[in-house]
Short mmCIF file of C-alpha atoms in Angstrom, two decimals:
data_model
loop_
_atom_site.label_atom_id
_atom_site.label_comp_id
_atom_site.label_asym_id
_atom_site.label_seq_id
_atom_site.Cartn_x
_atom_site.Cartn_y
_atom_site.Cartn_z
CA MET A 1 110.37 99.57 -11.08
CA SER A 2 109.41 98.27 -7.61
CA HIS A 3 109.90 99.82 -4.17
CA THR A 4 109.14 98.52 -0.69
CA SER A 5 108.50 101.77 1.09
CA PRO A 6 108.15 105.52 0.31
CA PRO A 7 110.38 108.16 1.85
CA PRO A 8 109.19 109.38 5.34
CA VAL A 9 106.10 111.44 5.27
CA SER A 10 106.32 114.80 7.08
CA ARG A 11 103.46 116.14 9.28
CA ARG A 12 101.12 113.28 8.43
CA ARG A 13 97.66 114.16 9.68
CA ALA A 14 95.82 111.66 12.01
CA LEU A 15 92.15 112.76 11.66
CA PRO A 16 89.33 110.43 10.45
CA ARG A 17 88.56 112.49 7.29
CA ARG A 18 90.07 113.51 4.05
CA LEU A 19 93.29 114.57 5.50
CA ILE A 20 95.02 116.56 2.73
CA VAL A 21 92.50 119.00 1.41
CA LEU A 22 92.56 121.94 -2.01
CA GLY A 23 82.05 124.53 -24.58
CA ALA A 24 82.06 122.09 -27.10
CA THR A 25 85.21 120.02 -27.48
CA LEU A 26 87.81 121.10 -29.93
CA ALA A 27 88.28 117.41 -30.75
CA THR A 28 85.07 117.53 -32.84
CA ALA A 29 87.14 118.84 -35.65
CA ALA A 30 84.31 118.69 -38.17
CA ALA A 31 82.78 121.59 -36.47
CA VAL A 32 85.90 123.65 -36.27
CA LEU A 33 86.67 126.05 -39.07
CA VAL A 34 89.98 126.27 -40.74
CA ALA A 35 90.22 129.91 -41.79
CA ALA A 36 92.85 131.68 -43.61
CA PRO A 37 94.16 134.44 -41.27
CA PHE A 38 93.69 138.07 -42.10
CA ALA A 39 96.93 139.82 -41.51
CA THR A 40 97.01 143.25 -40.11
CA ALA A 41 99.91 145.50 -40.52
CA ALA A 42 100.38 146.31 -36.90
CA SER A 43 100.55 144.24 -33.81
CA THR A 44 97.37 145.92 -32.28
CA LEU A 45 93.79 145.09 -32.89
CA THR A 46 91.94 147.02 -35.76
CA ASN A 47 88.36 148.11 -34.93
CA PRO A 48 88.23 146.47 -31.48
CA GLY A 49 84.85 148.03 -30.78
CA PHE A 50 83.31 147.26 -34.15
CA ASP A 51 82.51 151.00 -34.71
CA SER A 52 84.74 151.85 -37.64
CA ASN A 53 82.35 151.24 -40.45
CA GLY A 54 79.02 151.18 -38.73
CA ALA A 55 76.48 148.42 -39.42
CA THR A 56 78.15 146.18 -42.00
CA GLN A 57 78.35 142.57 -43.07
CA THR A 58 82.09 142.47 -42.46
CA PRO A 59 83.46 144.81 -39.76
CA SER A 60 86.58 146.70 -40.77
CA GLY A 61 89.77 144.82 -39.88
CA TRP A 62 88.02 141.53 -39.25
CA SER A 63 87.50 138.47 -41.43
CA GLU A 64 84.71 135.81 -41.25
CA SER A 65 84.49 132.18 -42.07
CA GLY A 66 81.79 129.56 -42.10
CA THR A 67 78.17 130.89 -42.22
CA THR A 68 79.37 134.41 -42.88
CA SER A 69 75.91 135.84 -43.15
CA ALA A 70 75.57 135.17 -39.42
CA SER A 71 78.34 137.58 -38.48
CA LYS A 72 77.91 141.37 -38.73
CA SER A 73 78.30 144.62 -36.83
CA GLU A 74 75.06 146.20 -35.89
CA ALA A 75 73.75 149.17 -33.90
CA GLY A 76 74.09 148.71 -30.18
CA GLY A 77 77.03 147.76 -27.95
CA ARG A 78 78.29 148.27 -24.50
CA SER A 79 80.07 151.39 -25.56
CA GLY A 80 80.22 153.35 -28.79
CA GLY A 81 77.40 152.85 -31.26
CA TYR A 82 78.00 149.33 -32.58
CA GLN A 83 78.66 145.72 -31.61
CA LEU A 84 79.53 142.42 -33.22
CA ALA A 85 76.53 140.10 -33.53
CA HIS A 86 76.27 136.37 -34.40
CA TRP A 87 72.78 135.41 -35.32
CA ALA A 88 70.91 133.33 -38.00
CA SER A 89 67.38 132.01 -38.46
CA SER A 90 68.78 128.48 -38.88
CA ALA A 91 71.67 126.59 -37.25
CA TYR A 92 75.04 128.02 -37.97
CA THR A 93 78.70 127.94 -37.29
CA VAL A 94 80.74 131.14 -37.80
CA GLU A 95 84.01 132.70 -36.84
CA THR A 96 84.98 136.37 -36.79
CA PHE A 97 88.71 136.68 -36.55
CA GLN A 98 91.69 138.85 -36.95
CA THR A 99 95.47 137.89 -37.08
CA LEU A 100 98.17 140.05 -35.46
CA THR A 101 101.72 139.91 -36.64
CA GLY A 102 105.09 140.98 -35.59
CA LEU A 103 104.50 140.14 -31.98
CA ALA A 104 107.32 139.86 -29.45
CA SER A 105 107.36 136.55 -27.61
CA GLY A 106 105.56 136.48 -24.36
CA THR A 107 102.23 136.11 -22.65
CA TYR A 108 99.28 137.95 -24.18
CA THR A 109 95.73 138.36 -22.91
CA MET A 110 92.48 138.80 -24.88
CA THR A 111 89.47 140.25 -23.14
CA ALA A 112 85.95 140.97 -24.53
CA TRP A 113 82.63 142.04 -23.28
CA THR A 114 80.01 139.60 -24.20
CA ARG A 115 76.40 138.68 -23.81
CA SER A 116 74.22 135.86 -25.09
CA SER A 117 70.71 134.50 -25.61
CA GLY A 118 71.90 131.04 -24.41
CA GLY A 119 71.25 127.75 -26.21
CA GLN A 120 74.40 127.65 -28.21
CA ASN A 121 76.38 124.42 -28.76
CA ALA A 122 79.57 126.36 -28.23
CA SER A 123 80.33 130.11 -28.22
CA TYR A 124 83.72 131.37 -27.16
CA ILE A 125 86.56 133.74 -27.64
CA SER A 126 89.98 132.21 -28.35
CA LEU A 127 93.68 132.83 -29.28
CA ARG A 128 94.89 130.52 -32.08
CA ASN A 129 98.04 129.80 -34.04
CA CYS A 130 100.19 131.57 -31.57
CA GLY A 131 102.82 128.97 -31.33
CA GLY A 132 101.20 126.58 -28.88
CA ALA A 133 97.84 125.18 -28.01
CA GLU A 134 94.69 127.19 -28.64
CA ALA A 135 93.45 129.16 -25.51
CA PHE A 136 89.80 129.95 -25.17
CA ALA A 137 87.08 131.22 -22.88
CA TYR A 138 83.37 130.43 -23.15
CA ILE A 139 80.84 133.14 -23.50
CA PRO A 140 78.49 132.93 -20.54
CA THR A 141 75.06 131.67 -21.47
CA SER A 142 73.23 132.16 -18.11
CA SER A 143 71.99 135.71 -18.84
CA SER A 144 71.87 138.49 -21.41
CA ALA A 145 73.94 140.93 -19.20
CA TRP A 146 77.24 142.22 -20.46
CA THR A 147 80.09 140.18 -18.91
CA GLN A 148 83.82 140.53 -19.46
CA ILE A 149 85.78 137.34 -20.22
CA SER A 150 89.40 136.76 -20.91
CA THR A 151 91.88 134.18 -22.01
CA SER A 152 95.72 134.21 -22.23
CA VAL A 153 98.29 132.46 -24.36
CA THR A 154 102.07 132.40 -24.75
CA VAL A 155 103.04 133.82 -28.21
CA THR A 156 106.24 132.18 -29.63
CA SER A 157 105.63 132.42 -33.36
CA GLY A 158 105.35 136.14 -33.79
CA ASN A 159 101.71 135.84 -34.78
CA CYS A 160 98.41 135.29 -33.09
CA THR A 161 94.79 134.96 -34.35
CA VAL A 162 91.99 136.51 -32.29
CA VAL A 163 88.87 134.50 -32.81
CA ILE A 164 85.21 135.01 -31.81
CA ARG A 165 83.31 131.67 -32.54
CA SER A 166 79.68 130.46 -32.49
CA ARG A 167 78.37 127.03 -33.18
CA ALA A 168 74.66 127.73 -32.55
CA ASN A 169 71.01 126.69 -33.13
CA ALA A 170 68.40 128.72 -34.98
CA ASN A 171 67.85 132.13 -33.50
CA ASN A 172 70.60 131.95 -30.91
CA TRP A 173 72.71 135.09 -30.76
CA ILE A 174 75.79 136.61 -29.09
CA ASN A 175 77.03 140.15 -28.95
CA VAL A 176 80.68 141.12 -28.50
CA ASP A 177 82.18 144.51 -27.82
CA GLU A 178 85.46 146.26 -26.68
CA VAL A 179 87.82 143.50 -27.53
CA THR A 180 91.41 143.99 -26.27
CA PHE A 181 94.65 142.04 -26.99
CA ALA A 182 97.70 143.06 -24.96
CA ARG A 183 100.99 141.64 -23.68
CA THR A 184 100.76 140.73 -19.99
CA GLY A 185 103.96 138.75 -19.45
CA SER A 186 107.46 138.13 -20.66
CA THR A 187 108.86 135.27 -22.56
CA GLY A 188 108.75 131.87 -20.76
CA GLY A 189 108.57 128.16 -21.39
CA SER A 190 105.37 126.28 -22.16
CA GLY A 191 103.80 127.76 -19.05
CA GLY A 192 104.44 131.33 -20.13
CA GLY A 193 104.03 132.78 -16.60
CA ILE A 194 101.00 132.50 -14.29
CA SER A 195 98.04 131.30 -16.46
CA ILE A 196 96.09 129.34 -13.79
CA ARG A 197 94.31 131.20 -11.04
CA GLY A 198 92.16 128.34 -9.78
CA VAL A 199 89.65 127.38 -7.16
CA ASP A 200 88.33 124.00 -6.16
CA LEU A 201 84.54 124.18 -6.11
CA SER A 202 83.82 120.56 -5.48
CA GLY A 203 81.65 121.25 -2.32
CA LEU A 204 79.80 124.25 -3.67
CA LYS A 205 76.67 122.55 -5.00
CA LYS A 206 76.01 120.70 -1.76
CA ASN A 207 76.71 123.85 0.22
CA GLU A 208 74.10 125.76 -1.82
CA ASP A 209 71.56 123.01 -1.52
CA LYS A 210 71.97 123.00 2.24
CA GLY A 211 71.27 126.71 2.43
CA ALA A 212 74.64 128.48 1.92
CA VAL A 213 74.51 132.04 0.61
CA TYR A 214 77.40 134.30 -0.60
CA TYR A 215 77.97 137.97 -0.66
CA ASP A 216 80.66 139.96 -2.50
CA ALA A 217 83.08 142.31 -0.66
CA ASN A 218 80.40 145.10 -0.83
CA GLY A 219 77.73 143.03 0.76
CA ALA A 220 75.71 142.30 -2.37
CA ARG A 221 74.30 138.81 -2.54
CA GLY A 222 75.57 136.80 -5.55
CA ASP A 223 76.58 133.52 -7.08
CA ALA A 224 79.86 132.24 -5.45
CA ILE A 225 81.26 131.36 -8.91
CA ALA A 226 80.64 134.86 -10.20
CA ILE A 227 82.12 136.46 -7.13
CA LEU A 228 85.35 134.34 -7.43
CA ARG A 229 85.48 134.92 -11.12
CA SER A 230 85.30 138.72 -10.63
CA GLY A 231 88.18 138.39 -8.24
CA GLY A 232 90.26 136.94 -10.94
CA ALA A 233 89.75 133.17 -10.70
CA ASN A 234 89.87 131.67 -14.26
CA TYR A 235 89.99 127.95 -13.52
CA ALA A 236 87.93 125.60 -11.45
CA ARG A 237 88.51 122.12 -10.15
CA LEU A 238 85.92 119.53 -9.49
CA LYS A 239 86.44 116.09 -7.86
CA VAL A 240 84.68 113.03 -9.09
CA TRP A 241 83.62 110.07 -6.83
CA VAL A 242 82.25 106.90 -8.35
CA ASN A 243 79.16 106.23 -6.24
CA PRO A 244 79.15 108.53 -3.16
CA VAL A 245 76.52 107.86 -0.52
CA ASP A 246 75.27 111.49 -0.42
CA GLY A 247 74.91 111.72 -4.29
CA TYR A 248 77.35 114.64 -4.71
CA ASN A 249 80.54 114.80 -6.67
CA ASN A 250 79.24 112.05 -8.96
CA LYS A 251 78.98 112.36 -12.71
CA ALA A 252 75.54 114.09 -12.71
CA ARG A 253 76.52 116.75 -10.18
CA VAL A 254 79.89 117.30 -11.90
CA LEU A 255 78.10 117.90 -15.28
CA THR A 256 75.83 120.49 -13.67
CA MET A 257 78.77 122.35 -12.09
CA ALA A 258 80.86 122.14 -15.24
CA SER A 259 78.09 124.00 -17.17
CA ARG A 260 78.10 126.81 -14.54
CA ILE A 261 81.90 127.02 -14.58
CA LYS A 262 82.18 127.13 -18.28
CA ALA A 263 79.34 129.66 -18.47
CA ALA A 264 81.40 131.91 -16.18
CA GLY A 265 84.25 131.86 -18.70
CA MET A 266 86.50 129.65 -16.58
CA LYS A 267 88.53 126.55 -17.56
CA LEU A 268 87.86 123.24 -15.96
CA LEU A 269 90.11 120.71 -14.14
CA ILE A 270 88.52 117.35 -13.33
CA ASP A 271 89.95 115.46 -10.31
CA PHE A 272 89.27 111.68 -10.39
CA HIS A 273 89.55 110.12 -6.92
CA TYR A 274 88.58 106.59 -8.07
CA SER A 275 86.86 106.07 -4.86
CA ASP A 276 83.35 106.63 -3.33
CA SER A 277 84.75 109.10 -0.80
CA TRP A 278 88.00 111.01 -0.10
CA ALA A 279 91.24 109.61 -1.58
CA ASP A 280 94.53 110.96 -0.25
CA PRO A 281 97.99 109.63 0.81
CA GLY A 282 96.49 107.72 3.82
CA LYS A 283 93.30 106.50 2.09
CA GLN A 284 92.88 105.06 -1.39
CA VAL A 285 89.78 102.82 -1.01
CA LYS A 286 88.32 101.10 -4.07
CA PRO A 287 84.68 102.02 -4.92
CA ALA A 288 82.35 99.44 -3.41
CA ALA A 289 81.25 98.35 -6.87
CA TRP A 290 84.86 97.56 -7.81
CA ALA A 291 85.86 95.82 -4.57
CA ASN A 292 85.96 92.24 -5.85
CA TYR A 293 87.33 93.08 -9.34
CA SER A 294 90.37 91.26 -10.67
CA PHE A 295 93.28 93.47 -11.66
CA SER A 296 92.28 93.40 -15.33
CA GLN A 297 88.77 94.28 -14.49
CA LEU A 298 89.97 97.10 -12.23
CA ARG A 299 92.13 98.46 -15.07
CA ASP A 300 89.18 98.34 -17.40
CA ALA A 301 86.88 100.02 -14.78
CA VAL A 302 89.45 102.96 -14.48
CA TYR A 303 89.30 103.49 -18.26
CA ASN A 304 85.48 103.17 -18.51
CA HIS A 305 84.65 105.39 -15.58
CA THR A 306 87.19 108.09 -16.78
CA TYR A 307 85.86 107.93 -20.38
CA ASP A 308 82.23 107.96 -19.23
CA VAL A 309 82.51 111.17 -17.18
CA LEU A 310 84.77 112.98 -19.62
CA SER A 311 82.81 112.10 -22.75
CA ALA A 312 79.53 113.26 -21.07
CA LEU A 313 81.33 116.68 -20.33
CA ARG A 314 82.44 116.84 -23.89
CA ASN A 315 78.96 116.03 -25.31
CA GLN A 316 77.40 118.76 -23.28
CA GLY A 317 79.90 121.30 -24.51
CA THR A 318 82.02 121.60 -21.36
CA THR A 319 85.16 119.59 -22.29
CA ALA A 320 87.66 119.33 -19.52
CA ASP A 321 90.80 121.45 -20.15
CA MET A 322 92.88 119.33 -17.64
CA VAL A 323 92.33 116.05 -15.90
CA GLN A 324 93.91 114.61 -12.79
CA VAL A 325 94.19 110.76 -13.00
CA GLY A 326 94.08 110.09 -9.25
CA ASN A 327 94.22 112.38 -6.23
CA GLU A 328 97.24 112.81 -3.89
CA LEU A 329 98.79 109.59 -5.13
CA ASN A 330 101.74 109.37 -2.71
CA SER A 331 100.84 105.78 -1.67
CA GLY A 332 99.34 104.90 -5.08
CA MET A 333 95.64 104.32 -5.77
CA LEU A 334 92.95 101.57 -5.55
CA HIS A 335 94.63 99.80 -2.69
CA PRO A 336 96.05 97.18 -2.52
CA ASP A 337 96.28 96.59 -6.32
CA GLY A 338 97.76 99.96 -7.18
CA SER A 339 99.87 100.48 -4.10
CA TYR A 340 103.26 102.29 -4.18
CA GLN A 341 104.73 98.86 -3.45
CA ASN A 342 104.14 97.82 -7.03
CA PHE A 343 104.78 100.53 -9.60
CA ASN A 344 104.11 98.17 -12.49
CA ASN A 345 100.48 97.79 -11.38
CA LEU A 346 100.21 101.44 -10.44
CA GLY A 347 101.63 102.40 -13.92
CA GLN A 348 99.05 100.27 -15.66
CA LEU A 349 96.13 101.77 -13.75
CA LEU A 350 97.35 105.34 -14.39
CA THR A 351 97.92 104.60 -18.06
CA SER A 352 94.42 103.20 -18.31
CA GLY A 353 92.94 106.42 -17.04
CA ILE A 354 95.36 108.53 -19.18
CA ASN A 355 94.34 106.52 -22.21
CA ALA A 356 90.69 107.38 -21.66
CA VAL A 357 91.46 111.09 -21.29
CA ARG A 358 93.26 111.07 -24.58
CA ALA A 359 90.48 109.12 -26.31
CA VAL A 360 87.91 111.71 -25.36
CA ASP A 361 90.11 114.80 -26.32
CA SER A 362 93.73 114.60 -27.30
CA GLY A 363 94.10 118.28 -26.35
CA THR A 364 93.13 117.74 -22.63
CA ARG A 365 96.34 117.93 -20.49
CA VAL A 366 96.89 115.14 -17.88
CA MET A 367 98.19 115.85 -14.41
CA LEU A 368 99.60 113.45 -11.77
CA HIS A 369 99.24 114.84 -8.27
CA LEU A 370 101.03 114.30 -4.98
CA ALA A 371 100.69 115.86 -1.57
CA GLU A 372 103.63 117.31 0.43
CA GLY A 373 104.82 119.83 -2.06
CA GLY A 374 107.91 120.66 -0.06
CA ASN A 375 109.19 117.04 -0.05
CA ASN A 376 111.57 116.68 -2.96
CA SER A 377 112.82 113.23 -2.03
CA LEU A 378 109.25 111.92 -2.12
CA PHE A 379 108.45 113.60 -5.51
CA ARG A 380 111.65 112.26 -6.97
CA TRP A 381 111.12 108.71 -5.82
CA TRP A 382 107.45 108.67 -6.96
CA PHE A 383 107.84 110.25 -10.37
CA ASP A 384 110.98 108.18 -11.17
CA GLY A 385 108.90 105.17 -10.33
CA VAL A 386 105.91 106.06 -12.55
CA ILE A 387 107.97 107.28 -15.52
CA GLY A 388 109.99 104.03 -15.16
CA ALA A 389 106.73 102.13 -15.46
CA GLY A 390 106.07 103.94 -18.73
CA VAL A 391 103.41 106.46 -17.73
CA GLN A 392 103.14 109.41 -20.01
CA PHE A 393 101.58 112.56 -18.69
CA ASP A 394 101.84 116.42 -19.04
CA VAL A 395 101.68 118.25 -15.72
CA ILE A 396 103.01 117.68 -12.16
CA GLY A 397 100.52 118.76 -9.49
CA ALA A 398 101.42 119.39 -5.79
CA SER A 399 99.49 120.05 -2.65
CA TYR A 400 101.04 122.63 -0.44
CA TYR A 401 99.73 123.67 2.89
CA PRO A 402 102.53 125.68 4.67
CA TYR A 403 101.45 124.42 8.12
CA TRP A 404 102.05 120.71 6.94
CA HIS A 405 104.39 120.74 4.00
CA GLY A 406 107.56 122.67 4.91
CA SER A 407 108.80 126.05 4.06
CA LEU A 408 108.21 128.12 0.99
CA SER A 409 111.91 127.64 0.01
CA SER A 410 111.31 123.88 0.15
CA LEU A 411 108.37 124.24 -2.21
CA GLN A 412 110.41 126.44 -4.47
CA ALA A 413 113.23 123.95 -4.60
CA ASN A 414 110.94 121.03 -5.28
CA LEU A 415 109.00 122.70 -8.03
CA ASN A 416 112.13 123.97 -9.68
CA ASP A 417 113.57 120.44 -9.67
CA MET A 418 110.37 118.83 -11.02
CA ALA A 419 110.21 121.32 -13.87
CA THR A 420 113.82 120.81 -14.93
CA ARG A 421 114.26 117.14 -14.03
CA TYR A 422 111.25 115.91 -15.93
CA ASN A 423 110.76 118.83 -18.36
CA LYS A 424 107.19 119.25 -17.15
CA ASP A 425 104.88 122.18 -16.24
CA VAL A 426 104.02 122.31 -12.50
CA VAL A 427 100.97 123.52 -10.56
CA VAL A 428 100.20 123.96 -6.88
CA VAL A 429 96.81 122.28 -7.13
CA GLU A 430 95.83 122.68 -3.56
CA THR A 431 96.67 125.40 -1.02
CA ALA A 432 94.78 127.29 1.68
CA TYR A 433 95.16 129.24 4.81
CA GLY A 434 92.96 130.36 7.76
CA PHE A 435 91.68 133.87 8.16
CA THR A 436 90.83 133.17 11.85
CA THR A 437 91.26 130.49 14.44
CA ALA A 438 87.59 130.87 15.65
CA GLN A 439 84.96 128.30 14.77
CA LYS A 440 81.72 128.74 13.04
CA ASP A 441 80.12 125.37 13.88
CA SER A 442 80.82 123.03 16.73
CA HIS A 443 83.15 120.68 14.78
CA THR A 444 86.85 121.29 15.57
CA ASN A 445 88.66 123.04 12.73
CA ILE A 446 91.83 121.74 11.26
CA PHE A 447 93.51 125.04 11.15
CA ASN A 448 94.22 126.19 14.63
CA SER A 449 96.67 128.46 16.54
CA SER A 450 99.32 125.74 16.45
CA LEU A 451 99.09 125.36 12.64
CA ALA A 452 99.07 129.10 12.28
CA SER A 453 102.31 129.23 14.07
CA ALA A 454 103.80 126.44 11.92
CA GLY A 455 102.43 128.04 8.78
CA GLY A 456 104.28 131.25 9.24
CA PHE A 457 101.43 133.66 8.57
CA PRO A 458 99.01 135.23 11.10
CA ALA A 459 95.54 133.74 11.17
CA THR A 460 93.93 136.96 9.84
CA PRO A 461 92.40 138.05 6.53
CA GLN A 462 95.74 139.69 5.69
CA GLY A 463 97.64 136.53 6.62
CA GLN A 464 95.48 134.67 4.19
CA VAL A 465 96.17 137.21 1.48
CA ASP A 466 99.91 136.94 2.14
CA GLU A 467 100.01 133.19 2.01
CA ILE A 468 98.21 133.15 -1.34
CA ARG A 469 100.65 135.80 -2.69
CA ALA A 470 103.66 133.84 -1.32
CA VAL A 471 102.55 130.61 -3.14
CA PHE A 472 101.93 132.33 -6.36
CA ASN A 473 105.31 134.03 -6.21
CA VAL A 474 106.98 130.55 -5.76
CA VAL A 475 105.13 129.22 -8.83
CA ARG A 476 105.98 132.40 -10.77
CA ASN A 477 109.65 131.80 -10.09
CA VAL A 478 109.86 128.30 -11.43
CA PRO A 479 112.44 128.30 -14.25
CA ASN A 480 111.56 128.62 -17.95
CA GLY A 481 107.94 129.72 -17.26
CA ARG A 482 107.15 126.13 -16.18
CA GLY A 483 104.98 127.24 -13.22
CA LEU A 484 101.47 127.38 -14.47
CA GLY A 485 99.59 128.60 -11.45
CA VAL A 486 97.80 127.82 -8.20
CA PHE A 487 94.45 126.44 -7.10
CA TYR A 488 92.90 127.39 -3.82
CA TRP A 489 91.12 124.44 -2.13
CA GLU A 490 87.38 124.75 -1.29
CA PRO A 491 87.06 128.59 -1.02
CA ALA A 492 83.27 128.36 -0.82
CA TRP A 493 83.00 125.58 1.80
CA THR A 494 81.32 127.55 4.55
CA ALA A 495 79.71 126.07 7.56
CA VAL A 496 76.12 124.96 6.94
CA ALA A 497 74.27 122.12 8.52
CA GLY A 498 74.29 118.97 6.43
CA ASN A 499 77.56 119.64 4.51
CA GLY A 500 80.21 118.32 6.88
CA TRP A 501 83.39 116.39 6.00
CA ASP A 502 81.80 112.98 6.00
CA PRO A 503 79.46 112.26 3.03
CA THR A 504 78.00 109.25 4.94
CA ASN A 505 77.04 111.30 7.92
CA PRO A 506 74.76 114.27 7.36
CA ASN A 507 75.43 115.33 11.07
CA SER A 508 79.15 115.67 10.54
CA GLY A 509 80.58 119.16 10.83
CA ASN A 510 82.88 121.31 8.69
CA ALA A 511 86.51 121.41 9.76
CA TRP A 512 87.37 123.85 6.97
CA GLU A 513 85.20 126.99 7.26
CA ASN A 514 87.96 129.20 8.61
CA GLN A 515 90.05 128.51 5.50
CA ALA A 516 87.32 129.53 3.01
CA LEU A 517 87.49 132.79 1.18
CA PHE A 518 84.13 133.91 2.71
CA ASP A 519 83.89 135.10 6.27
CA TYR A 520 81.47 134.00 8.86
CA ASN A 521 78.97 136.59 7.49
CA CYS A 522 79.38 134.84 4.14
CA ARG A 523 81.02 137.95 2.67
CA ALA A 524 83.95 137.71 0.34
CA LEU A 525 87.38 138.17 2.10
CA PRO A 526 90.08 140.33 0.63
CA ALA A 527 91.86 137.17 -0.62
CA VAL A 528 89.17 136.81 -3.32
CA ALA A 529 90.49 139.97 -5.05
CA VAL A 530 94.04 138.73 -4.71
CA LEU A 531 93.29 135.67 -6.93
CA GLY A 532 93.61 137.91 -9.96
CA THR A 533 96.64 139.90 -8.90
CA ALA A 534 98.93 137.63 -6.82
#
């Protein structure tokens, strides 16, 4: 399908910058254990603290599979007198699991307190055979301190298997205690209610390297990922550039950040820009190395680049849970070849990237992402075009900044239409709001008093909280549980010298610091805690 021009773009920005801003793989099936479920009589966990029969090879109520000698209950634990332990003197793969039956349909959440020696190939908790895709959370490997992790799933089959799994090297260990499994939401569609409480952390590593520090709401210095995780964030987004001048957001940096994100028990969304710098509706520039490629070479480059990054993530045990093939694709990608003016070419480029995602891990979900979340005519035109070109994908992503992209009601109408028209799950993959109009550095901020007026919320910490809650509420009200959740864009991008908006200019400033989730004293704002409750 071919079109000559897109629908009018509302509130187009005119600044020389990126203008619209927000584990081992399960595909290695040989390492995944297929275990016969142990059915309990009730729909509640038996022996959730591993205390019922003391130190034993098989804790009461639980079953084991794989290297069963590596799983046992032993003295210790976060509470009570015992804990689950996975350990062996040689490499091992083991699962400790329990199946619950007679469950009402709805969203359920598993939590567990965990600690680890580190060094495992993959250690995680998961919910399996619940009627849809397995949901899991990795056990942190960065320290031996007790850490609570969680994962949620939509139960549609009446049953669900609670799993604790290790694929580990000799003498690696994990401990698990105080496991819970409880219903947290009503019946929905494939989304099952809000499951994504995300943050885009693409700029965090550079910020840290340039001297940024972070404090929690009580003033205790800490890791920004841990602070956001404790506030309820369960998903992180990382952008990928091909060969950026500053050396950040490339494959190597993404691998480093992915390890930290997965270790924190969060899921991972990878956002391919297919550029050396910002890609957005007004700027889709080819990477310099691809500038003179023919179309067939460009199509192959999309596949190879996508496969290279994602397979490296898989091989280090941090498989992407979701992938964006392109960023804010209103005008297409890799101009001029993949412009909106030729949906056939655009469709081929998108399909090439999607095929690479599927080749690495068939369970990874694919998102296509547009800006202007309140612009329904744009979304209909664009998705009709790519679907007409044969592109197959899973999730529709939308950027929504209320000061640029219309009313909350227009966002609601658009997301509702996308979910029902295309039978797809939807995500607000970028949003943000200012907690002040004051500046921290000398660079003029994007969010100012005029945009605060247009956005409809005061430029205060409470206004920031209210905007986040409002966007979550829109997504929650998408029909049939198709609204998956929300990502907050760059909550940790505070003002530090050397990490401005322009990766080619180390003297450029930050136009975003008043929309971060950390104030000008680097302390977590109230909105951090809202991530888990909105």
